[in-house]
CSV table of N, CA and C in Angstrom, one decimal:
chain,number,residue,atom,x,y,z
A,1,MET,N,121.9,90.8,115.0
A,1,MET,CA,121.2,90.0,115.9
A,1,MET,C,119.9,89.3,115.3
A,2,ARG,N,119.8,88.0,115.5
A,2,ARG,CA,118.7,87.3,114.8
A,2,ARG,C,117.4,87.2,115.8
A,3,ASN,N,116.3,87.6,115.2
A,3,ASN,CA,115.1,87.6,116.0
A,3,ASN,C,114.5,86.3,116.0
A,4,ALA,N,113.9,85.9,117.1
A,4,ALA,CA,113.2,84.7,117.2
A,4,ALA,C,111.9,84.8,116.3
A,5,LYS,N,111.5,83.7,115.8
A,5,LYS,CA,110.4,83.6,114.9
A,5,LYS,C,109.1,84.0,115.4
A,6,ASN,N,108.7,83.4,116.6
A,6,ASN,CA,107.4,83.7,117.2
A,6,ASN,C,107.2,85.1,117.6
A,7,PRO,N,108.2,85.7,118.3
A,7,PRO,CA,107.9,87.1,118.8
A,7,PRO,C,108.0,88.0,117.5
A,8,ARG,N,108.7,87.7,116.4
A,8,ARG,CA,108.7,88.5,115.3
A,8,ARG,C,107.3,88.4,114.6
A,9,GLN,N,106.8,87.2,114.4
A,9,GLN,CA,105.5,87.0,113.8
A,9,GLN,C,104.4,87.6,114.7
A,10,SER,N,104.5,87.5,115.9
A,10,SER,CA,103.5,88.2,116.8
A,10,SER,C,103.5,89.7,116.6
A,11,ARG,N,104.7,90.3,116.5
A,11,ARG,CA,104.8,91.7,116.3
A,11,ARG,C,104.3,92.0,114.8
A,12,ILE,N,104.5,91.2,113.9
A,12,ILE,CA,103.9,91.4,112.5
A,12,ILE,C,102.5,91.5,112.5
A,13,LEU,N,101.8,90.6,113.3
A,13,LEU,CA,100.4,90.6,113.4
A,13,LEU,C,99.9,91.9,114.1
A,14,GLN,N,100.6,92.2,115.2
A,14,GLN,CA,100.3,93.5,115.8
A,14,GLN,C,100.4,94.7,114.9
A,15,ILE,N,101.4,94.8,114.1
A,15,ILE,CA,101.6,95.9,113.2
A,15,ILE,C,100.5,96.0,112.1
A,16,VAL,N,100.2,94.8,111.5
A,16,VAL,CA,99.2,94.8,110.4
A,16,VAL,C,97.9,95.1,110.9
A,17,LYS,N,97.6,94.7,112.2
A,17,LYS,CA,96.3,95.0,112.8
A,17,LYS,C,96.1,96.5,113.1
A,18,SER,N,97.3,97.1,113.4
A,18,SER,CA,97.1,98.5,114.0
A,18,SER,C,97.6,99.6,113.0
A,19,GLN,N,98.2,99.2,111.9
A,19,GLN,CA,98.7,100.2,111.0
A,19,GLN,C,98.3,99.9,109.6
A,20,ASN,N,98.3,100.8,108.7
A,20,ASN,CA,98.0,100.6,107.2
A,20,ASN,C,99.3,100.3,106.6
A,21,ILE,N,99.7,99.0,106.4
A,21,ILE,CA,100.9,98.6,105.8
A,21,ILE,C,100.5,98.0,104.4
A,22,SER,N,101.1,98.7,103.4
A,22,SER,CA,100.7,98.3,102.0
A,22,SER,C,101.8,97.6,101.3
A,23,THR,N,103.0,97.5,101.7
A,23,THR,CA,104.1,96.8,101.1
A,23,THR,C,104.9,96.1,102.1
A,24,GLN,N,105.7,95.1,101.6
A,24,GLN,CA,106.6,94.4,102.5
A,24,GLN,C,107.7,95.3,103.0
A,25,GLY,N,108.1,96.3,102.1
A,25,GLY,CA,109.0,97.3,102.6
A,25,GLY,C,108.5,98.1,103.7
A,26,ASP,N,107.2,98.4,103.7
A,26,ASP,CA,106.7,99.2,104.9
A,26,ASP,C,106.7,98.3,106.1
A,27,LEU,N,106.4,97.1,105.9
A,27,LEU,CA,106.4,96.2,107.1
A,27,LEU,C,107.8,96.0,107.7
A,28,VAL,N,108.9,95.9,106.8
A,28,VAL,CA,110.3,95.8,107.2
A,28,VAL,C,110.6,97.1,108.0
A,29,GLU,N,110.2,98.2,107.6
A,29,GLU,CA,110.5,99.5,108.2
A,29,GLU,C,109.8,99.6,109.6
A,30,ALA,N,108.5,99.1,109.6
A,30,ALA,CA,107.8,99.2,110.9
A,30,ALA,C,108.4,98.2,111.9
A,31,LEU,N,108.9,97.1,111.5
A,31,LEU,CA,109.7,96.2,112.4
A,31,LEU,C,111.0,96.8,112.9
A,32,LYS,N,111.7,97.5,111.9
A,32,LYS,CA,112.8,98.2,112.3
A,32,LYS,C,112.6,99.2,113.4
A,33,GLU,N,111.5,99.9,113.2
A,33,GLU,CA,111.1,101.0,114.2
A,33,GLU,C,110.8,100.3,115.5
A,34,ALA,N,110.4,99.0,115.6
A,34,ALA,CA,110.1,98.2,116.7
A,34,ALA,C,111.4,97.5,117.3
A,35,GLY,N,112.5,97.8,116.7
A,35,GLY,CA,113.7,97.2,117.2
A,35,GLY,C,114.0,95.8,116.6
A,36,MET,N,113.4,95.4,115.5
A,36,MET,CA,113.6,94.1,114.9
A,36,MET,C,114.1,94.3,113.5
A,37,LEU,N,115.4,93.9,113.4
A,37,LEU,CA,116.0,94.0,112.0
A,37,LEU,C,115.8,92.7,111.3
A,38,VAL,N,115.1,92.8,110.1
A,38,VAL,CA,114.7,91.6,109.3
A,38,VAL,C,114.9,92.0,107.9
A,39,THR,N,115.0,91.0,107.0
A,39,THR,CA,115.1,91.2,105.6
A,39,THR,C,113.7,91.1,104.9
A,40,GLN,N,113.6,91.5,103.8
A,40,GLN,CA,112.2,91.5,103.1
A,40,GLN,C,111.9,90.0,102.8
A,41,ALA,N,112.9,89.2,102.5
A,41,ALA,CA,112.7,87.8,102.4
A,41,ALA,C,112.1,87.1,103.5
A,42,THR,N,112.5,87.5,104.7
A,42,THR,CA,112.0,86.9,105.9
A,42,THR,C,110.6,87.4,106.2
A,43,VAL,N,110.3,88.6,105.9
A,43,VAL,CA,109.0,89.2,106.0
A,43,VAL,C,108.0,88.5,105.0
A,44,SER,N,108.5,88.3,103.8
A,44,SER,CA,107.6,87.5,102.8
A,44,SER,C,107.3,86.2,103.3
A,45,ARG,N,108.2,85.4,103.9
A,45,ARG,CA,107.9,84.1,104.4
A,45,ARG,C,107.0,84.2,105.5
A,46,ASP,N,107.2,85.2,106.4
A,46,ASP,CA,106.2,85.3,107.6
A,46,ASP,C,104.8,85.6,107.1
A,47,ILE,N,104.7,86.5,106.1
A,47,ILE,CA,103.4,86.8,105.6
A,47,ILE,C,102.6,85.6,105.0
A,48,LYS,N,103.4,84.7,104.4
A,48,LYS,CA,102.7,83.5,103.9
A,48,LYS,C,102.4,82.6,105.0
A,49,GLU,N,103.3,82.4,106.0
A,49,GLU,CA,103.0,81.5,107.1
A,49,GLU,C,101.8,82.0,108.0
A,50,LEU,N,101.7,83.3,108.1
A,50,LEU,CA,100.7,83.9,109.0
A,50,LEU,C,99.3,84.0,108.3
A,51,GLY,N,99.3,83.8,107.0
A,51,GLY,CA,98.0,83.9,106.3
A,51,GLY,C,97.6,85.4,106.1
A,52,ILE,N,98.6,86.2,106.0
A,52,ILE,CA,98.3,87.6,105.9
A,52,ILE,C,98.1,87.9,104.4
A,53,ILE,N,97.0,88.6,104.1
A,53,ILE,CA,96.7,88.9,102.6
A,53,ILE,C,96.6,90.4,102.5
A,54,LYS,N,96.6,90.8,101.2
A,54,LYS,CA,96.4,92.1,100.9
A,54,LYS,C,95.0,92.4,100.4
A,55,VAL,N,94.3,93.4,101.0
A,55,VAL,CA,92.9,93.7,100.6
A,55,VAL,C,92.9,95.2,100.2
A,56,THR,N,91.8,95.5,99.4
A,56,THR,CA,91.5,96.8,99.1
A,56,THR,C,90.6,97.5,100.1
A,57,THR,N,91.0,98.6,100.6
A,57,THR,CA,90.2,99.2,101.6
A,57,THR,C,89.0,100.0,100.9
A,58,ALA,N,88.1,100.6,101.7
A,58,ALA,CA,87.0,101.3,101.1
A,58,ALA,C,87.4,102.5,100.3
A,59,SER,N,88.6,103.1,100.7
A,59,SER,CA,89.1,104.2,100.0
A,59,SER,C,89.9,103.8,98.7
A,60,GLY,N,90.0,102.5,98.4
A,60,GLY,CA,90.7,102.0,97.3
A,60,GLY,C,92.2,101.7,97.4
A,61,GLU,N,92.7,101.9,98.7
A,61,GLU,CA,94.1,101.7,98.9
A,61,GLU,C,94.3,100.1,99.3
A,62,LEU,N,95.5,99.7,99.1
A,62,LEU,CA,95.8,98.2,99.5
A,62,LEU,C,96.5,98.3,100.8
A,63,LYS,N,96.2,97.2,101.6
A,63,LYS,CA,96.8,97.0,102.9
A,63,LYS,C,96.7,95.6,103.3
A,64,TYR,N,97.8,95.2,104.1
A,64,TYR,CA,97.9,93.8,104.6
A,64,TYR,C,97.0,93.7,105.8
A,65,VAL,N,96.3,92.5,105.9
A,65,VAL,CA,95.5,92.2,107.1
A,65,VAL,C,95.6,90.7,107.2
A,66,PRO,N,95.5,90.3,108.6
A,66,PRO,CA,95.4,88.8,108.8
A,66,PRO,C,94.2,88.3,108.2
A,67,MET,N,94.2,87.0,107.7
A,67,MET,CA,93.0,86.5,107.1
A,67,MET,C,91.7,86.5,108.0
A,68,ALA,N,91.8,86.4,109.2
A,68,ALA,CA,90.7,86.5,110.2
A,68,ALA,C,90.1,87.9,110.1
A,69,GLN,N,90.7,88.9,109.7
A,69,GLN,CA,90.1,90.2,109.7
A,69,GLN,C,89.6,90.6,108.3
A,70,THR,N,89.4,89.6,107.4
A,70,THR,CA,88.9,90.0,106.0
A,70,THR,C,87.5,90.2,106.0
A,71,GLY,N,86.7,90.1,107.1
A,71,GLY,CA,85.3,90.4,107.1
A,71,GLY,C,84.4,89.2,106.9
A,72,GLU,N,83.3,89.5,106.2
A,72,GLU,CA,82.3,88.5,106.0
A,72,GLU,C,82.7,87.4,105.2
A,73,GLY,N,83.5,87.5,104.3
A,73,GLY,CA,83.9,86.4,103.4
A,73,GLY,C,85.3,86.5,102.8
A,74,ALA,N,85.6,85.5,102.0
A,74,ALA,CA,87.0,85.5,101.4
A,74,ALA,C,87.2,86.6,100.5
A,75,SER,N,88.4,87.1,100.3
A,75,SER,CA,88.7,88.1,99.4
A,75,SER,C,88.6,87.5,98.0
A,76,GLY,N,88.4,88.5,97.0
A,76,GLY,CA,88.4,88.0,95.6
A,76,GLY,C,89.5,87.1,95.2
A,77,ARG,N,90.8,87.4,95.7
A,77,ARG,CA,91.9,86.7,95.3
A,77,ARG,C,91.8,85.2,95.9
A,78,PHE,N,91.3,85.2,97.2
A,78,PHE,CA,91.2,83.8,97.7
A,78,PHE,C,90.1,83.0,97.0
A,79,MET,N,89.1,83.6,96.6
A,79,MET,CA,88.0,83.0,96.0
A,79,MET,C,88.5,82.5,94.6
A,80,LYS,N,89.4,83.3,93.9
A,80,LYS,CA,90.0,82.9,92.7
A,80,LYS,C,90.8,81.6,92.9
A,81,VAL,N,91.6,81.6,93.8
A,81,VAL,CA,92.4,80.5,94.2
A,81,VAL,C,91.5,79.3,94.4
A,82,PHE,N,90.5,79.5,95.2
A,82,PHE,CA,89.6,78.3,95.5
A,82,PHE,C,89.0,77.8,94.2
A,83,ARG,N,88.4,78.7,93.4
A,83,ARG,CA,87.8,78.2,92.1
A,83,ARG,C,88.7,77.5,91.2
A,84,GLU,N,90.0,78.0,91.1
A,84,GLU,CA,90.9,77.5,90.2
A,84,GLU,C,91.5,76.2,90.7
A,85,ALA,N,91.6,76.0,92.0
A,85,ALA,CA,92.2,74.8,92.6
A,85,ALA,C,91.3,73.6,92.7
A,86,VAL,N,90.0,73.8,92.9
A,86,VAL,CA,89.0,72.7,93.2
A,86,VAL,C,88.8,71.9,91.9
A,87,THR,N,88.8,70.6,92.1
A,87,THR,CA,88.5,69.7,90.9
A,87,THR,C,87.3,68.9,91.2
A,88,SER,N,87.0,68.6,92.5
A,88,SER,CA,85.8,67.8,92.8
A,88,SER,C,85.4,68.0,94.2
A,89,ILE,N,84.1,67.8,94.6
A,89,ILE,CA,83.6,67.9,95.9
A,89,ILE,C,82.7,66.7,96.2
A,90,HIS,N,83.0,66.0,97.3
A,90,HIS,CA,82.2,64.9,97.7
A,90,HIS,C,81.8,65.0,99.1
A,91,THR,N,80.9,64.2,99.6
A,91,THR,CA,80.6,64.1,101.0
A,91,THR,C,80.7,62.7,101.5
A,92,ALA,N,81.0,62.5,102.8
A,92,ALA,CA,81.0,61.2,103.4
A,92,ALA,C,80.5,61.4,104.8
A,93,ASP,N,79.4,61.1,105.1
A,93,ASP,CA,78.8,61.3,106.4
A,93,ASP,C,78.8,62.8,106.7
A,94,ALA,N,79.5,63.3,107.8
A,94,ALA,CA,79.6,64.6,108.1
A,94,ALA,C,80.8,65.4,107.6
A,95,LEU,N,81.5,64.7,106.6
A,95,LEU,CA,82.6,65.3,106.0
A,95,LEU,C,82.4,65.7,104.6
A,96,VAL,N,83.0,66.8,104.3
A,96,VAL,CA,83.1,67.2,102.9
A,96,VAL,C,84.5,67.0,102.4
A,97,ILE,N,84.7,66.3,101.3
A,97,ILE,CA,86.0,66.0,100.8
A,97,ILE,C,86.2,66.7,99.5
A,98,ILE,N,87.2,67.6,99.5
A,98,ILE,CA,87.4,68.5,98.3
A,98,ILE,C,88.8,68.0,97.7
A,99,LYS,N,88.7,67.7,96.4
A,99,LYS,CA,90.0,67.4,95.7
A,99,LYS,C,90.4,68.6,94.9
A,100,THR,N,91.7,68.9,94.9
A,100,THR,CA,92.3,70.0,94.2
A,100,THR,C,93.4,69.6,93.2
A,101,LEU,N,93.9,70.5,92.6
A,101,LEU,CA,95.0,70.3,91.8
A,101,LEU,C,96.2,70.0,92.7
A,102,PRO,N,97.2,69.2,92.2
A,102,PRO,CA,98.3,68.9,93.2
A,102,PRO,C,99.0,70.1,93.7
A,103,GLY,N,99.2,70.1,95.0
A,103,GLY,CA,99.8,71.2,95.7
A,103,GLY,C,99.1,72.4,96.1
A,104,MET,N,97.7,72.3,95.7
A,104,MET,CA,96.9,73.4,95.9
A,104,MET,C,95.9,73.3,97.2
A,105,ALA,N,96.0,72.2,97.8
A,105,ALA,CA,94.9,72.0,98.9
A,105,ALA,C,95.1,72.9,100.0
A,106,GLN,N,96.3,73.3,100.4
A,106,GLN,CA,96.4,74.2,101.6
A,106,GLN,C,96.0,75.6,101.2
A,107,ALA,N,96.3,76.0,100.0
A,107,ALA,CA,95.8,77.4,99.6
A,107,ALA,C,94.2,77.4,99.5
A,108,ALA,N,93.7,76.4,99.0
A,108,ALA,CA,92.2,76.3,98.8
A,108,ALA,C,91.6,76.1,100.3
A,109,ALA,N,92.3,75.5,101.2
A,109,ALA,CA,91.7,75.4,102.6
A,109,ALA,C,91.8,76.7,103.3
A,110,SER,N,92.8,77.5,103.0
A,110,SER,CA,92.9,78.8,103.6
A,110,SER,C,91.7,79.7,103.1
A,111,ALA,N,91.5,79.6,101.8
A,111,ALA,CA,90.3,80.3,101.3
A,111,ALA,C,89.0,79.9,101.9
A,112,LEU,N,88.9,78.6,102.0
A,112,LEU,CA,87.7,78.0,102.6
A,112,LEU,C,87.6,78.5,104.1
A,113,ASP,N,88.6,78.4,104.8
A,113,ASP,CA,88.5,78.9,106.2
A,113,ASP,C,88.2,80.4,106.3
A,114,SER,N,88.6,81.1,105.3
A,114,SER,CA,88.3,82.6,105.3
A,114,SER,C,86.8,82.9,105.0
A,115,MET,N,86.1,81.9,104.5
A,115,MET,CA,84.7,82.1,104.2
A,115,MET,C,83.8,82.2,105.4
A,116,HIS,N,84.4,81.8,106.6
A,116,HIS,CA,83.6,81.8,107.9
A,116,HIS,C,82.3,81.1,107.7
A,117,LEU,N,82.2,79.9,107.2
A,117,LEU,CA,81.0,79.2,107.0
A,117,LEU,C,80.6,78.7,108.4
A,118,GLU,N,79.3,78.8,108.7
A,118,GLU,CA,78.8,78.5,110.0
A,118,GLU,C,79.0,77.1,110.4
A,119,ALA,N,78.8,76.1,109.4
A,119,ALA,CA,78.8,74.7,109.7
A,119,ALA,C,80.2,74.1,109.6
A,120,LEU,N,81.2,75.0,109.3
A,120,LEU,CA,82.5,74.4,109.2
A,120,LEU,C,83.2,74.3,110.6
A,121,ILE,N,83.5,73.1,111.0
A,121,ILE,CA,84.2,73.0,112.3
A,121,ILE,C,85.6,73.0,112.1
A,122,GLY,N,86.2,72.5,111.1
A,122,GLY,CA,87.6,72.6,110.8
A,122,GLY,C,88.0,71.9,109.6
A,123,THR,N,89.2,72.3,109.1
A,123,THR,CA,89.7,71.7,107.8
A,123,THR,C,91.1,71.1,108.1
A,124,ILE,N,91.4,70.0,107.3
A,124,ILE,CA,92.7,69.4,107.2
A,124,ILE,C,93.1,69.4,105.7
A,125,ALA,N,94.2,69.9,105.4
A,125,ALA,CA,94.6,69.9,104.0
A,125,ALA,C,95.9,69.1,103.8
A,126,GLY,N,95.9,68.3,102.8
A,126,GLY,CA,97.1,67.6,102.4
A,126,GLY,C,97.7,68.3,101.2
A,127,ASP,N,98.1,67.5,100.1
A,127,ASP,CA,98.7,68.0,98.9
A,127,ASP,C,97.6,68.4,97.9
A,128,ASP,N,96.6,67.4,97.8
A,128,ASP,CA,95.5,67.7,96.9
A,128,ASP,C,94.2,67.3,97.4
A,129,THR,N,94.0,67.2,98.7
A,129,THR,CA,92.8,66.8,99.3
A,129,THR,C,92.6,67.7,100.6
A,130,ILE,N,91.3,68.0,100.8
A,130,ILE,CA,90.9,68.8,102.0
A,130,ILE,C,89.8,68.0,102.6
A,131,PHE,N,89.9,67.8,104.0
A,131,PHE,CA,88.8,67.2,104.7
A,131,PHE,C,88.1,68.3,105.5
A,132,VAL,N,86.9,68.5,105.4
A,132,VAL,CA,86.1,69.5,106.1
A,132,VAL,C,85.2,68.8,107.0
A,133,ALA,N,85.3,69.1,108.3
A,133,ALA,CA,84.5,68.6,109.3
A,133,ALA,C,83.2,69.5,109.5
A,134,THR,N,82.0,68.9,109.5
A,134,THR,CA,80.8,69.6,109.8
A,134,THR,C,80.1,68.8,110.9
A,135,PRO,N,79.1,69.5,111.5
A,135,PRO,CA,78.3,68.9,112.6
A,135,PRO,C,77.5,67.6,112.2
A,136,SER,N,77.0,67.6,111.0
A,136,SER,CA,76.1,66.4,110.5
A,136,SER,C,76.1,66.2,109.1
A,137,LYS,N,75.6,65.1,108.7
A,137,LYS,CA,75.5,64.8,107.3
A,137,LYS,C,74.8,65.8,106.5
A,138,GLN,N,73.7,66.3,107.1
A,138,GLN,CA,72.9,67.3,106.4
A,138,GLN,C,73.7,68.6,106.2
A,139,ASP,N,74.5,69.0,107.3
A,139,ASP,CA,75.4,70.2,107.1
A,139,ASP,C,76.4,70.0,106.0
A,140,ALA,N,76.9,68.7,105.9
A,140,ALA,CA,77.9,68.4,104.9
A,140,ALA,C,77.3,68.5,103.5
A,141,ASP,N,76.1,68.0,103.4
A,141,ASP,CA,75.4,68.0,102.1
A,141,ASP,C,75.1,69.5,101.7
A,142,GLU,N,74.7,70.3,102.6
A,142,GLU,CA,74.4,71.7,102.3
A,142,GLU,C,75.7,72.5,102.0
A,143,MET,N,76.7,72.2,102.7
A,143,MET,CA,78.0,72.8,102.5
A,143,MET,C,78.6,72.4,101.0
A,144,LYS,N,78.4,71.2,100.7
A,144,LYS,CA,78.9,70.6,99.4
A,144,LYS,C,78.2,71.4,98.4
A,145,ASP,N,76.9,71.5,98.5
A,145,ASP,CA,76.0,72.3,97.4
A,145,ASP,C,76.5,73.7,97.3
A,146,HIS,N,76.8,74.4,98.5
A,146,HIS,CA,77.2,75.7,98.5
A,146,HIS,C,78.6,75.8,97.9
A,147,LEU,N,79.5,74.9,98.1
A,147,LEU,CA,80.9,75.0,97.6
A,147,LEU,C,80.9,74.6,96.1
A,148,VAL,N,80.1,73.8,95.7
A,148,VAL,CA,79.9,73.5,94.2
A,148,VAL,C,79.6,74.8,93.5
A,149,THR,N,78.7,75.6,94.0
A,149,THR,CA,78.3,76.9,93.5
A,149,THR,C,79.5,77.9,93.5
A,150,VAL,N,80.1,78.0,94.7
A,150,VAL,CA,81.2,78.9,94.9
A,150,VAL,C,82.3,78.5,93.9
A,151,SER,N,82.7,77.3,93.9
A,151,SER,CA,83.9,76.9,93.1
A,151,SER,C,83.6,76.9,91.6
A,152,GLN,N,82.3,77.0,91.2
A,152,GLN,CA,81.9,77.0,89.8
A,152,GLN,C,82.3,75.8,89.1
A,153,ILE,N,82.5,74.6,89.8
A,153,ILE,CA,82.7,73.4,89.1
A,153,ILE,C,81.4,72.8,88.5
A,154,ASP,N,81.6,71.9,87.5
A,154,ASP,CA,80.4,71.4,86.8
A,154,ASP,C,79.8,70.3,87.7
A,155,PRO,N,78.6,70.6,88.3
A,155,PRO,CA,78.0,69.6,89.2
A,155,PRO,C,77.5,68.3,88.4
A,156,GLU,N,77.5,68.4,87.0
A,156,GLU,CA,77.2,67.2,86.3
A,156,GLU,C,78.4,66.2,86.1
A,157,LEU,N,79.6,66.6,86.5
A,157,LEU,CA,80.7,65.7,86.5
A,157,LEU,C,80.6,64.7,87.5
A,158,PRO,N,81.1,63.4,87.3
A,158,PRO,CA,80.9,62.4,88.3
A,158,PRO,C,81.6,62.8,89.7
A,159,GLY,N,80.9,62.4,90.7
A,159,GLY,CA,81.4,62.7,92.0
A,159,GLY,C,80.9,64.1,92.6
A,160,HIS,N,80.1,64.8,91.9
A,160,HIS,CA,79.6,66.1,92.4
A,160,HIS,C,78.1,65.9,92.8
């Protein structure tokens, strides 16, 4: 019996929020216990689509959590993705425009969203460009300065 995607993904989110799930196999088993038969490949795709990441708990164990539950800021893995993907950061009025390596904009935007920056209204990511909406030009300039520091790109390069 094939499970519908939305109910399955909703159940996955419920499971990772309420249980300590450390492997995809554990998640497949938890779904089976909930009456949903799925393959590990399906669970792997769902994890990516839902933005679920693996974090280290205070006790040193690994567990899956939705990106929104990562706490104050992006995990080390997301910060590494952000730093490695970003090639330049510019502003245009209240927008911050972030250029990335080809194919990396969505991953970098996910990392950016997980930073929970106060002035970030929203992001749109293409293949190699992210548009970040902020409330004002001043907010955009401040965010750009912060992101240049976070990304560790050379601010002396043209366009920074």
